[in-house]
Amino acid sequence: MLLLFRLLSKFPLRLLHAFGALAGWLTYAASKTYRRRYQANVRIAGMAWPEARGGIAHAGRMILETPWLWMRPPTQPLGTALRWDGAELIEAALQNGKGLVLLTPHLGCFEICAQAYAETFAETRVQGRARLSPITVLFRPARQAWLRAVVDASRGRPGLATAPANLAGVRQMIRALRQGHTIGLLPDQVPPQGLGVWAPFFGLPAYTMTMAGKLLQQTGAAALLIWGERLPKGQGFVVHVRPAPQIAPEQAPESAAETINKAMEEMIRLAPDQYLWGYHRYKQPRGLDIAAAPAEHQEKV
């Protein structure tokens, strides 16, 4: 598999996206479970099918572009494959020196966001002085040994560090923020038992991480919304940055989670054809008693 990853990384992005679109539709056609979940999530969100069906091809593109992103030499810049929309918001946020939390849903190419930040902002100037401001992203370690090796080698780029999705990783991210650095989170990722609350996501209760809100409350860091739009015909990506909603210091975890979920919904509505609708967003977290879910959590997805 590692050899295949290396081979695919040599292909042009345009070709990978073309093959990926085909793979996405083949997967959709072959898996009844995936197809049912995809359609249910679109229905829950109140999206018209023509708005969301493009996500089938984009899910395949996401998989096939991964070797290109992960195996790219650390010294090779993204160059013309990267464009920014709203980069000035990051520049302004870094000036406060209290750290920055970047929030993105499973929308478009979320892998590109951390790489783009590291390449553009890991070394910045604050009050006229050069300062390092790397990014640390939260991730779940892969179960397969070969994939763990690929992830460790590819995601550990200059200006980009990773933190495991456990208590040690949370401490690592707190330290990063208190040093004035940046962290990246996918707040629509289902957290393990005890690390989330039930909050509405497109109107249906979803187990939602509390980490994002708590990190902002504990450190006073700034927050921004960010997502990577995948351009047609392998032309690259546009990384969009937008203001994030404020989380008050006294805001309860449930309220903070709902606020962040609403922000994720608004981003998804900007480009529903690039959202990962097949993601099992409404699943029960591991180890959580089914009775702990709200009574209205009945729809099978």
PDB file of C-alpha atoms in Angstrom:
ATOM      1  CA  MET A   1       0.000   0.000   0.000  1.00  0.00           C
ATOM      2  CA  LEU A   2       2.853   2.366   0.769  1.00  0.00           C
ATOM      3  CA  LEU A   3       4.236   1.710  -2.715  1.00  0.00           C
ATOM      4  CA  LEU A   4       0.813   2.495  -4.203  1.00  0.00           C
ATOM      5  CA  PHE A   5       0.674   5.743  -2.207  1.00  0.00           C
ATOM      6  CA  ARG A   6       4.054   6.762  -3.574  1.00  0.00           C
ATOM      7  CA  LEU A   7       3.025   5.863  -7.112  1.00  0.00           C
ATOM      8  CA  LEU A   8      -0.227   7.838  -6.924  1.00  0.00           C
ATOM      9  CA  SER A   9       1.584  10.861  -5.502  1.00  0.00           C
ATOM     10  CA  LYS A  10       3.427  11.201  -8.829  1.00  0.00           C
ATOM     11  CA  PHE A  11       0.224  11.604 -10.816  1.00  0.00           C
ATOM     12  CA  PRO A  12      -0.981  15.119 -11.721  1.00  0.00           C
ATOM     13  CA  LEU A  13      -3.784  16.410  -9.525  1.00  0.00           C
ATOM     14  CA  ARG A  14      -6.129  16.693 -12.495  1.00  0.00           C
ATOM     15  CA  LEU A  15      -5.829  12.976 -13.237  1.00  0.00           C
ATOM     16  CA  LEU A  16      -6.226  12.009  -9.568  1.00  0.00           C
ATOM     17  CA  HIS A  17      -9.408  14.073  -9.315  1.00  0.00           C
ATOM     18  CA  ALA A  18     -10.798  12.478 -12.477  1.00  0.00           C
ATOM     19  CA  PHE A  19     -10.150   8.954 -11.187  1.00  0.00           C
ATOM     20  CA  GLY A  20     -11.397  10.012  -7.762  1.00  0.00           C
ATOM     21  CA  ALA A  21     -14.743  11.172  -9.115  1.00  0.00           C
ATOM     22  CA  LEU A  22     -15.245   7.785 -10.772  1.00  0.00           C
ATOM     23  CA  ALA A  23     -14.224   5.974  -7.568  1.00  0.00           C
ATOM     24  CA  GLY A  24     -16.674   8.070  -5.571  1.00  0.00           C
ATOM     25  CA  TRP A  25     -19.619   7.084  -7.758  1.00  0.00           C
ATOM     26  CA  LEU A  26     -18.575   3.425  -7.840  1.00  0.00           C
ATOM     27  CA  THR A  27     -18.454   3.372  -4.043  1.00  0.00           C
ATOM     28  CA  TYR A  28     -21.856   5.015  -3.837  1.00  0.00           C
ATOM     29  CA  ALA A  29     -23.326   2.462  -6.223  1.00  0.00           C
ATOM     30  CA  ALA A  30     -21.715  -0.527  -4.512  1.00  0.00           C
ATOM     31  CA  SER A  31     -22.491   0.236  -0.851  1.00  0.00           C
ATOM     32  CA  LYS A  32     -26.111   0.256   0.231  1.00  0.00           C
ATOM     33  CA  THR A  33     -25.165   1.395   3.756  1.00  0.00           C
ATOM     34  CA  TYR A  34     -23.119   4.319   2.479  1.00  0.00           C
ATOM     35  CA  ARG A  35     -25.816   5.269  -0.010  1.00  0.00           C
ATOM     36  CA  ARG A  36     -28.536   5.201   2.660  1.00  0.00           C
ATOM     37  CA  ARG A  37     -26.488   7.300   5.106  1.00  0.00           C
ATOM     38  CA  TYR A  38     -25.555   9.816   2.397  1.00  0.00           C
ATOM     39  CA  GLN A  39     -29.178  10.308   1.364  1.00  0.00           C
ATOM     40  CA  ALA A  40     -30.386  10.495   4.985  1.00  0.00           C
ATOM     41  CA  ASN A  41     -27.843  13.190   5.895  1.00  0.00           C
ATOM     42  CA  VAL A  42     -28.818  15.252   2.850  1.00  0.00           C
ATOM     43  CA  ARG A  43     -32.474  14.926   3.795  1.00  0.00           C
ATOM     44  CA  ILE A  44     -31.836  15.891   7.442  1.00  0.00           C
ATOM     45  CA  ALA A  45     -30.021  19.020   6.281  1.00  0.00           C
ATOM     46  CA  GLY A  46     -32.967  20.000   4.099  1.00  0.00           C
ATOM     47  CA  MET A  47     -30.805  20.083   0.979  1.00  0.00           C
ATOM     48  CA  ALA A  48     -32.180  19.532  -2.497  1.00  0.00           C
ATOM     49  CA  TRP A  49     -30.575  16.475  -4.080  1.00  0.00           C
ATOM     50  CA  PRO A  50     -29.045  18.426  -7.028  1.00  0.00           C
ATOM     51  CA  GLU A  51     -27.233  20.639  -4.492  1.00  0.00           C
ATOM     52  CA  ALA A  52     -25.632  17.741  -2.658  1.00  0.00           C
ATOM     53  CA  ARG A  53     -25.070  14.924  -5.141  1.00  0.00           C
ATOM     54  CA  GLY A  54     -21.765  16.458  -6.274  1.00  0.00           C
ATOM     55  CA  GLY A  55     -20.367  15.360  -2.913  1.00  0.00           C
ATOM     56  CA  ILE A  56     -20.337  11.770  -4.181  1.00  0.00           C
ATOM     57  CA  ALA A  57     -17.610  12.586  -6.686  1.00  0.00           C
ATOM     58  CA  HIS A  58     -15.837  14.922  -4.273  1.00  0.00           C
ATOM     59  CA  ALA A  59     -15.571  12.165  -1.653  1.00  0.00           C
ATOM     60  CA  GLY A  60     -13.635  10.113  -4.194  1.00  0.00           C
ATOM     61  CA  ARG A  61     -11.485  13.089  -5.118  1.00  0.00           C
ATOM     62  CA  MET A  62     -10.649  13.548  -1.438  1.00  0.00           C
ATOM     63  CA  ILE A  63      -9.300   9.984  -1.245  1.00  0.00           C
ATOM     64  CA  LEU A  64      -7.279  10.095  -4.452  1.00  0.00           C
ATOM     65  CA  GLU A  65      -5.740  13.521  -3.750  1.00  0.00           C
ATOM     66  CA  THR A  66      -4.454  12.354  -0.359  1.00  0.00           C
ATOM     67  CA  PRO A  67      -1.227  10.735  -1.684  1.00  0.00           C
ATOM     68  CA  TRP A  68      -0.519  13.913  -3.661  1.00  0.00           C
ATOM     69  CA  LEU A  69      -0.878  15.985  -0.497  1.00  0.00           C
ATOM     70  CA  TRP A  70       0.808  13.663   1.985  1.00  0.00           C
ATOM     71  CA  MET A  71       3.739  12.478  -0.123  1.00  0.00           C
ATOM     72  CA  ARG A  72       4.630  15.883  -1.525  1.00  0.00           C
ATOM     73  CA  PRO A  73       8.218  16.733  -0.446  1.00  0.00           C
ATOM     74  CA  PRO A  74       8.193  19.139   2.551  1.00  0.00           C
ATOM     75  CA  THR A  75      10.449  21.502   0.622  1.00  0.00           C
ATOM     76  CA  GLN A  76       8.081  21.662  -2.366  1.00  0.00           C
ATOM     77  CA  PRO A  77       5.665  24.609  -2.049  1.00  0.00           C
ATOM     78  CA  LEU A  78       2.054  24.405  -3.132  1.00  0.00           C
ATOM     79  CA  GLY A  79       2.733  27.299  -5.469  1.00  0.00           C
ATOM     80  CA  THR A  80      -0.004  27.961  -8.016  1.00  0.00           C
ATOM     81  CA  ALA A  81      -2.106  25.098  -6.578  1.00  0.00           C
ATOM     82  CA  LEU A  82      -2.947  27.360  -3.624  1.00  0.00           C
ATOM     83  CA  ARG A  83      -5.014  30.544  -3.536  1.00  0.00           C
ATOM     84  CA  TRP A  84      -6.228  32.456  -0.479  1.00  0.00           C
ATOM     85  CA  ASP A  85      -9.516  34.186   0.213  1.00  0.00           C
ATOM     86  CA  GLY A  86      -9.490  36.052   3.523  1.00  0.00           C
ATOM     87  CA  ALA A  87      -5.843  35.560   4.476  1.00  0.00           C
ATOM     88  CA  GLU A  88      -5.842  39.038   6.019  1.00  0.00           C
ATOM     89  CA  LEU A  89      -8.107  37.704   8.797  1.00  0.00           C
ATOM     90  CA  ILE A  90      -5.368  35.269   9.842  1.00  0.00           C
ATOM     91  CA  GLU A  91      -2.757  38.011   9.729  1.00  0.00           C
ATOM     92  CA  ALA A  92      -4.879  40.197  11.995  1.00  0.00           C
ATOM     93  CA  ALA A  93      -5.697  37.367  14.414  1.00  0.00           C
ATOM     94  CA  LEU A  94      -2.040  36.481  14.894  1.00  0.00           C
ATOM     95  CA  GLN A  95      -1.290  39.979  16.097  1.00  0.00           C
ATOM     96  CA  ASN A  96      -3.000  39.437  19.460  1.00  0.00           C
ATOM     97  CA  GLY A  97      -0.405  36.872  20.486  1.00  0.00           C
ATOM     98  CA  LYS A  98      -2.981  34.729  22.323  1.00  0.00           C
ATOM     99  CA  GLY A  99      -3.131  31.943  19.781  1.00  0.00           C
ATOM    100  CA  LEU A 100      -5.562  31.093  17.012  1.00  0.00           C
ATOM    101  CA  VAL A 101      -8.102  28.268  16.624  1.00  0.00           C
ATOM    102  CA  LEU A 102      -9.019  27.362  13.035  1.00  0.00           C
ATOM    103  CA  LEU A 103     -12.336  25.508  12.699  1.00  0.00           C
ATOM    104  CA  THR A 104     -13.369  23.588   9.596  1.00  0.00           C
ATOM    105  CA  PRO A 105     -16.075  21.030   8.841  1.00  0.00           C
ATOM    106  CA  HIS A 106     -15.618  17.963   6.636  1.00  0.00           C
ATOM    107  CA  LEU A 107     -15.945  20.263   3.663  1.00  0.00           C
ATOM    108  CA  GLY A 108     -13.823  20.342   0.540  1.00  0.00           C
ATOM    109  CA  CYS A 109     -10.149  19.538   1.040  1.00  0.00           C
ATOM    110  CA  PHE A 110      -9.638  20.014   4.765  1.00  0.00           C
ATOM    111  CA  GLU A 111      -6.122  18.528   4.509  1.00  0.00           C
ATOM    112  CA  ILE A 112      -4.990  21.511   2.443  1.00  0.00           C
ATOM    113  CA  CYS A 113      -5.871  24.018   5.172  1.00  0.00           C
ATOM    114  CA  ALA A 114      -3.121  23.043   7.611  1.00  0.00           C
ATOM    115  CA  GLN A 115      -0.499  22.742   4.864  1.00  0.00           C
ATOM    116  CA  ALA A 116      -1.498  26.105   3.413  1.00  0.00           C
ATOM    117  CA  TYR A 117      -1.311  27.755   6.829  1.00  0.00           C
ATOM    118  CA  ALA A 118       2.088  26.219   7.608  1.00  0.00           C
ATOM    119  CA  GLU A 119       3.494  27.329   4.286  1.00  0.00           C
ATOM    120  CA  THR A 120       2.126  30.873   4.527  1.00  0.00           C
ATOM    121  CA  PHE A 121       1.963  31.803   8.216  1.00  0.00           C
ATOM    122  CA  ALA A 122       4.261  29.519  10.250  1.00  0.00           C
ATOM    123  CA  GLU A 123       6.749  32.378  10.243  1.00  0.00           C
ATOM    124  CA  THR A 124       5.009  35.703  10.693  1.00  0.00           C
ATOM    125  CA  ARG A 125       5.701  39.198  11.943  1.00  0.00           C
ATOM    126  CA  VAL A 126       4.068  40.514  15.093  1.00  0.00           C
ATOM    127  CA  GLN A 127       4.542  44.196  15.906  1.00  0.00           C
ATOM    128  CA  GLY A 128       7.339  44.361  13.371  1.00  0.00           C
ATOM    129  CA  ARG A 129       9.257  41.400  14.804  1.00  0.00           C
ATOM    130  CA  ALA A 130       9.648  37.939  13.270  1.00  0.00           C
ATOM    131  CA  ARG A 131       7.930  35.194  15.270  1.00  0.00           C
ATOM    132  CA  LEU A 132       7.251  31.515  14.770  1.00  0.00           C
ATOM    133  CA  SER A 133       3.553  30.642  14.722  1.00  0.00           C
ATOM    134  CA  PRO A 134       3.266  26.972  13.685  1.00  0.00           C
ATOM    135  CA  ILE A 135       0.012  25.042  13.515  1.00  0.00           C
ATOM    136  CA  THR A 136      -0.904  21.900  15.448  1.00  0.00           C
ATOM    137  CA  VAL A 137      -3.755  19.769  14.112  1.00  0.00           C
ATOM    138  CA  LEU A 138      -5.744  17.138  15.962  1.00  0.00           C
ATOM    139  CA  PHE A 139      -5.925  13.687  14.380  1.00  0.00           C
ATOM    140  CA  ARG A 140      -6.866  10.114  15.177  1.00  0.00           C
ATOM    141  CA  PRO A 141      -3.900   7.731  14.747  1.00  0.00           C
ATOM    142  CA  ALA A 142      -4.470   5.186  11.988  1.00  0.00           C
ATOM    143  CA  ARG A 143      -4.980   1.580  13.019  1.00  0.00           C
ATOM    144  CA  GLN A 144      -2.811   0.163  10.221  1.00  0.00           C
ATOM    145  CA  ALA A 145       0.935   0.331  10.909  1.00  0.00           C
ATOM    146  CA  TRP A 146       1.814   1.234   7.304  1.00  0.00           C
ATOM    147  CA  LEU A 147      -0.692   4.094   7.283  1.00  0.00           C
ATOM    148  CA  ARG A 148       0.577   5.421  10.621  1.00  0.00           C
ATOM    149  CA  ALA A 149       4.063   5.585   9.120  1.00  0.00           C
ATOM    150  CA  VAL A 150       2.754   7.508   6.089  1.00  0.00           C
ATOM    151  CA  VAL A 151       0.787   9.938   8.266  1.00  0.00           C
ATOM    152  CA  ASP A 152       3.682  10.558  10.634  1.00  0.00           C
ATOM    153  CA  ALA A 153       6.058  11.240   7.762  1.00  0.00           C
ATOM    154  CA  SER A 154       3.714  13.371   5.691  1.00  0.00           C
ATOM    155  CA  ARG A 155       1.884  15.485   8.240  1.00  0.00           C
ATOM    156  CA  GLY A 156       5.009  16.378  10.194  1.00  0.00           C
ATOM    157  CA  ARG A 157       6.023  19.218   7.913  1.00  0.00           C
ATOM    158  CA  PRO A 158       7.895  22.426   8.715  1.00  0.00           C
ATOM    159  CA  GLY A 159       5.514  24.598  10.697  1.00  0.00           C
ATOM    160  CA  LEU A 160       2.974  21.758  11.059  1.00  0.00           C
ATOM    161  CA  ALA A 161       2.698  19.435  14.053  1.00  0.00           C
ATOM    162  CA  THR A 162       0.102  16.823  14.947  1.00  0.00           C
ATOM    163  CA  ALA A 163      -1.623  15.993  18.228  1.00  0.00           C
ATOM    164  CA  PRO A 164      -3.398  12.679  18.924  1.00  0.00           C
ATOM    165  CA  ALA A 165      -7.090  12.753  19.793  1.00  0.00           C
ATOM    166  CA  ASN A 166      -6.587  11.944  23.482  1.00  0.00           C
ATOM    167  CA  LEU A 167      -5.832  13.743  26.735  1.00  0.00           C
ATOM    168  CA  ALA A 168      -2.150  14.145  25.837  1.00  0.00           C
ATOM    169  CA  GLY A 169      -3.166  15.745  22.559  1.00  0.00           C
ATOM    170  CA  VAL A 170      -5.483  18.174  24.323  1.00  0.00           C
ATOM    171  CA  ARG A 171      -2.646  19.256  26.619  1.00  0.00           C
ATOM    172  CA  GLN A 172      -0.399  19.688  23.582  1.00  0.00           C
ATOM    173  CA  MET A 173      -2.942  21.993  21.955  1.00  0.00           C
ATOM    174  CA  ILE A 174      -3.402  24.049  25.113  1.00  0.00           C
ATOM    175  CA  ARG A 175       0.372  24.541  25.300  1.00  0.00           C
ATOM    176  CA  ALA A 176       0.444  25.595  21.652  1.00  0.00           C
ATOM    177  CA  LEU A 177      -2.252  28.227  22.181  1.00  0.00           C
ATOM    178  CA  ARG A 178      -0.600  29.596  25.325  1.00  0.00           C
ATOM    179  CA  GLN A 179       2.582  30.020  23.307  1.00  0.00           C
ATOM    180  CA  GLY A 180       0.630  32.115  20.808  1.00  0.00           C
ATOM    181  CA  HIS A 181       0.566  29.384  18.168  1.00  0.00           C
ATOM    182  CA  THR A 182      -2.302  28.080  16.017  1.00  0.00           C
ATOM    183  CA  ILE A 183      -4.333  24.877  16.209  1.00  0.00           C
ATOM    184  CA  GLY A 184      -6.727  23.256  13.736  1.00  0.00           C
ATOM    185  CA  LEU A 185      -9.876  21.293  14.578  1.00  0.00           C
ATOM    186  CA  LEU A 186     -12.739  19.601  12.750  1.00  0.00           C
ATOM    187  CA  PRO A 187     -15.532  20.311  15.255  1.00  0.00           C
ATOM    188  CA  ASP A 188     -18.055  18.215  13.329  1.00  0.00           C
ATOM    189  CA  GLN A 189     -15.986  15.099  14.055  1.00  0.00           C
ATOM    190  CA  VAL A 190     -17.709  12.748  16.511  1.00  0.00           C
ATOM    191  CA  PRO A 191     -15.630  12.703  19.736  1.00  0.00           C
ATOM    192  CA  PRO A 192     -15.157   9.742  22.085  1.00  0.00           C
ATOM    193  CA  GLN A 193     -17.469   9.221  25.031  1.00  0.00           C
ATOM    194  CA  GLY A 194     -17.162  11.907  27.687  1.00  0.00           C
ATOM    195  CA  LEU A 195     -15.598  14.473  25.363  1.00  0.00           C
ATOM    196  CA  GLY A 196     -18.804  15.831  23.886  1.00  0.00           C
ATOM    197  CA  VAL A 197     -22.400  16.882  24.403  1.00  0.00           C
ATOM    198  CA  TRP A 198     -25.585  16.400  22.406  1.00  0.00           C
ATOM    199  CA  ALA A 199     -26.226  19.495  20.287  1.00  0.00           C
ATOM    200  CA  PRO A 200     -28.375  20.161  17.205  1.00  0.00           C
ATOM    201  CA  PHE A 201     -26.699  19.719  13.838  1.00  0.00           C
ATOM    202  CA  PHE A 202     -29.103  20.571  11.015  1.00  0.00           C
ATOM    203  CA  GLY A 203     -31.882  20.168  13.570  1.00  0.00           C
ATOM    204  CA  LEU A 204     -31.021  16.635  14.727  1.00  0.00           C
ATOM    205  CA  PRO A 205     -29.057  15.941  17.955  1.00  0.00           C
ATOM    206  CA  ALA A 206     -25.458  14.986  17.183  1.00  0.00           C
ATOM    207  CA  TYR A 207     -22.740  14.144  19.688  1.00  0.00           C
ATOM    208  CA  THR A 208     -20.496  17.192  19.405  1.00  0.00           C
ATOM    209  CA  MET A 209     -17.023  17.871  20.793  1.00  0.00           C
ATOM    210  CA  THR A 210     -16.705  20.408  23.592  1.00  0.00           C
ATOM    211  CA  MET A 211     -12.973  20.826  23.027  1.00  0.00           C
ATOM    212  CA  ALA A 212     -13.220  23.772  20.633  1.00  0.00           C
ATOM    213  CA  GLY A 213     -15.320  25.895  22.982  1.00  0.00           C
ATOM    214  CA  LYS A 214     -13.295  24.978  26.061  1.00  0.00           C
ATOM    215  CA  LEU A 215      -9.977  25.781  24.407  1.00  0.00           C
ATOM    216  CA  LEU A 216     -11.257  29.198  23.395  1.00  0.00           C
ATOM    217  CA  GLN A 217     -12.626  29.869  26.900  1.00  0.00           C
ATOM    218  CA  GLN A 218      -9.494  28.686  28.716  1.00  0.00           C
ATOM    219  CA  THR A 219      -6.896  30.461  26.573  1.00  0.00           C
ATOM    220  CA  GLY A 220      -8.620  33.567  25.190  1.00  0.00           C
ATOM    221  CA  ALA A 221      -7.420  32.601  21.720  1.00  0.00           C
ATOM    222  CA  ALA A 222      -8.950  34.036  18.560  1.00  0.00           C
ATOM    223  CA  ALA A 223     -11.065  31.810  16.303  1.00  0.00           C
ATOM    224  CA  LEU A 224     -11.652  31.716  12.566  1.00  0.00           C
ATOM    225  CA  LEU A 225     -13.566  29.473  10.159  1.00  0.00           C
ATOM    226  CA  ILE A 226     -11.588  27.954   7.303  1.00  0.00           C
ATOM    227  CA  TRP A 227     -12.176  25.495   4.469  1.00  0.00           C
ATOM    228  CA  GLY A 228     -10.408  24.428   1.291  1.00  0.00           C
ATOM    229  CA  GLU A 229     -12.451  24.631  -1.896  1.00  0.00           C
ATOM    230  CA  ARG A 230     -11.457  22.041  -4.462  1.00  0.00           C
ATOM    231  CA  LEU A 231     -11.242  23.698  -7.888  1.00  0.00           C
ATOM    232  CA  PRO A 232     -12.416  21.907 -11.061  1.00  0.00           C
ATOM    233  CA  LYS A 233     -10.088  20.036 -13.418  1.00  0.00           C
ATOM    234  CA  GLY A 234      -7.304  19.740 -10.848  1.00  0.00           C
ATOM    235  CA  GLN A 235      -6.555  23.452 -10.870  1.00  0.00           C
ATOM    236  CA  GLY A 236      -5.807  23.405  -7.142  1.00  0.00           C
ATOM    237  CA  PHE A 237      -7.532  24.849  -4.096  1.00  0.00           C
ATOM    238  CA  VAL A 238      -8.860  28.084  -2.676  1.00  0.00           C
ATOM    239  CA  VAL A 239      -8.563  28.321   1.103  1.00  0.00           C
ATOM    240  CA  HIS A 240     -11.432  30.469   2.395  1.00  0.00           C
ATOM    241  CA  VAL A 241     -11.230  32.179   5.791  1.00  0.00           C
ATOM    242  CA  ARG A 242     -14.211  33.743   7.540  1.00  0.00           C
ATOM    243  CA  PRO A 243     -14.930  35.229  11.006  1.00  0.00           C
ATOM    244  CA  ALA A 244     -16.041  32.746  13.648  1.00  0.00           C
ATOM    245  CA  PRO A 245     -18.836  33.239  16.211  1.00  0.00           C
ATOM    246  CA  GLN A 246     -17.792  34.401  19.648  1.00  0.00           C
ATOM    247  CA  ILE A 247     -17.800  31.932  22.546  1.00  0.00           C
ATOM    248  CA  ALA A 248     -18.388  33.768  25.844  1.00  0.00           C
ATOM    249  CA  PRO A 249     -16.247  32.765  28.853  1.00  0.00           C
ATOM    250  CA  GLU A 250     -19.353  31.830  30.843  1.00  0.00           C
ATOM    251  CA  GLN A 251     -21.113  29.992  27.991  1.00  0.00           C
ATOM    252  CA  ALA A 252     -22.161  26.444  28.880  1.00  0.00           C
ATOM    253  CA  PRO A 253     -20.639  23.541  26.886  1.00  0.00           C
ATOM    254  CA  GLU A 254     -23.994  22.674  25.318  1.00  0.00           C
ATOM    255  CA  SER A 255     -24.552  26.264  24.200  1.00  0.00           C
ATOM    256  CA  ALA A 256     -21.009  26.620  22.866  1.00  0.00           C
ATOM    257  CA  ALA A 257     -21.334  23.371  20.910  1.00  0.00           C
ATOM    258  CA  GLU A 258     -24.613  24.542  19.403  1.00  0.00           C
ATOM    259  CA  THR A 259     -23.042  27.865  18.408  1.00  0.00           C
ATOM    260  CA  ILE A 260     -20.162  26.113  16.657  1.00  0.00           C
ATOM    261  CA  ASN A 261     -22.488  23.612  14.962  1.00  0.00           C
ATOM    262  CA  LYS A 262     -24.510  26.499  13.520  1.00  0.00           C
ATOM    263  CA  ALA A 263     -21.321  28.009  12.133  1.00  0.00           C
ATOM    264  CA  MET A 264     -20.441  24.654  10.533  1.00  0.00           C
ATOM    265  CA  GLU A 265     -23.919  24.467   8.973  1.00  0.00           C
ATOM    266  CA  GLU A 266     -23.504  27.930   7.458  1.00  0.00           C
ATOM    267  CA  MET A 267     -20.180  26.932   5.899  1.00  0.00           C
ATOM    268  CA  ILE A 268     -21.606  23.707   4.493  1.00  0.00           C
ATOM    269  CA  ARG A 269     -24.471  25.630   2.867  1.00  0.00           C
ATOM    270  CA  LEU A 270     -21.879  27.669   0.959  1.00  0.00           C
ATOM    271  CA  ALA A 271     -20.755  24.572  -0.961  1.00  0.00           C
ATOM    272  CA  PRO A 272     -22.998  21.582  -0.196  1.00  0.00           C
ATOM    273  CA  ASP A 273     -21.644  19.748  -3.232  1.00  0.00           C
ATOM    274  CA  GLN A 274     -18.251  19.476  -1.503  1.00  0.00           C
ATOM    275  CA  TYR A 275     -19.415  18.302   1.918  1.00  0.00           C
ATOM    276  CA  LEU A 276     -18.701  14.750   3.079  1.00  0.00           C
ATOM    277  CA  TRP A 277     -22.354  13.747   3.367  1.00  0.00           C
ATOM    278  CA  GLY A 278     -21.414  10.110   3.812  1.00  0.00           C
ATOM    279  CA  TYR A 279     -19.695  10.867   7.138  1.00  0.00           C
ATOM    280  CA  HIS A 280     -21.454   9.113  10.034  1.00  0.00           C
ATOM    281  CA  ARG A 281     -22.159  12.381  11.871  1.00  0.00           C
ATOM    282  CA  TYR A 282     -25.053  11.120  13.970  1.00  0.00           C
ATOM    283  CA  LYS A 283     -23.474   7.930  15.261  1.00  0.00           C
ATOM    284  CA  GLN A 284     -23.233   6.993  18.930  1.00  0.00           C
ATOM    285  CA  PRO A 285     -19.734   7.623  20.319  1.00  0.00           C
ATOM    286  CA  ARG A 286     -17.864   4.536  21.436  1.00  0.00           C
ATOM    287  CA  GLY A 287     -18.819   3.340  24.879  1.00  0.00           C
ATOM    288  CA  LEU A 288     -21.769   5.712  25.261  1.00  0.00           C
ATOM    289  CA  ASP A 289     -24.973   4.127  26.548  1.00  0.00           C
ATOM    290  CA  ILE A 290     -27.633   4.404  23.852  1.00  0.00           C
ATOM    291  CA  ALA A 291     -30.036   5.624  26.537  1.00  0.00           C
ATOM    292  CA  ALA A 292     -27.890   8.734  26.974  1.00  0.00           C
ATOM    293  CA  ALA A 293     -29.008  10.058  23.600  1.00  0.00           C
ATOM    294  CA  PRO A 294     -31.987  12.417  23.559  1.00  0.00           C
ATOM    295  CA  ALA A 295     -35.302  10.693  23.005  1.00  0.00           C
ATOM    296  CA  GLU A 296     -35.821  12.418  19.670  1.00  0.00           C
ATOM    297  CA  HIS A 297     -32.603  10.878  18.286  1.00  0.00           C
ATOM    298  CA  GLN A 298     -34.528   8.195  16.403  1.00  0.00           C
ATOM    299  CA  GLU A 299     -33.813   8.563  12.687  1.00  0.00           C
ATOM    300  CA  LYS A 300     -31.487   5.881  11.325  1.00  0.00           C
ATOM    301  CA  VAL A 301     -28.548   7.361   9.470  1.00  0.00           C
TER     302      VAL A 301
END
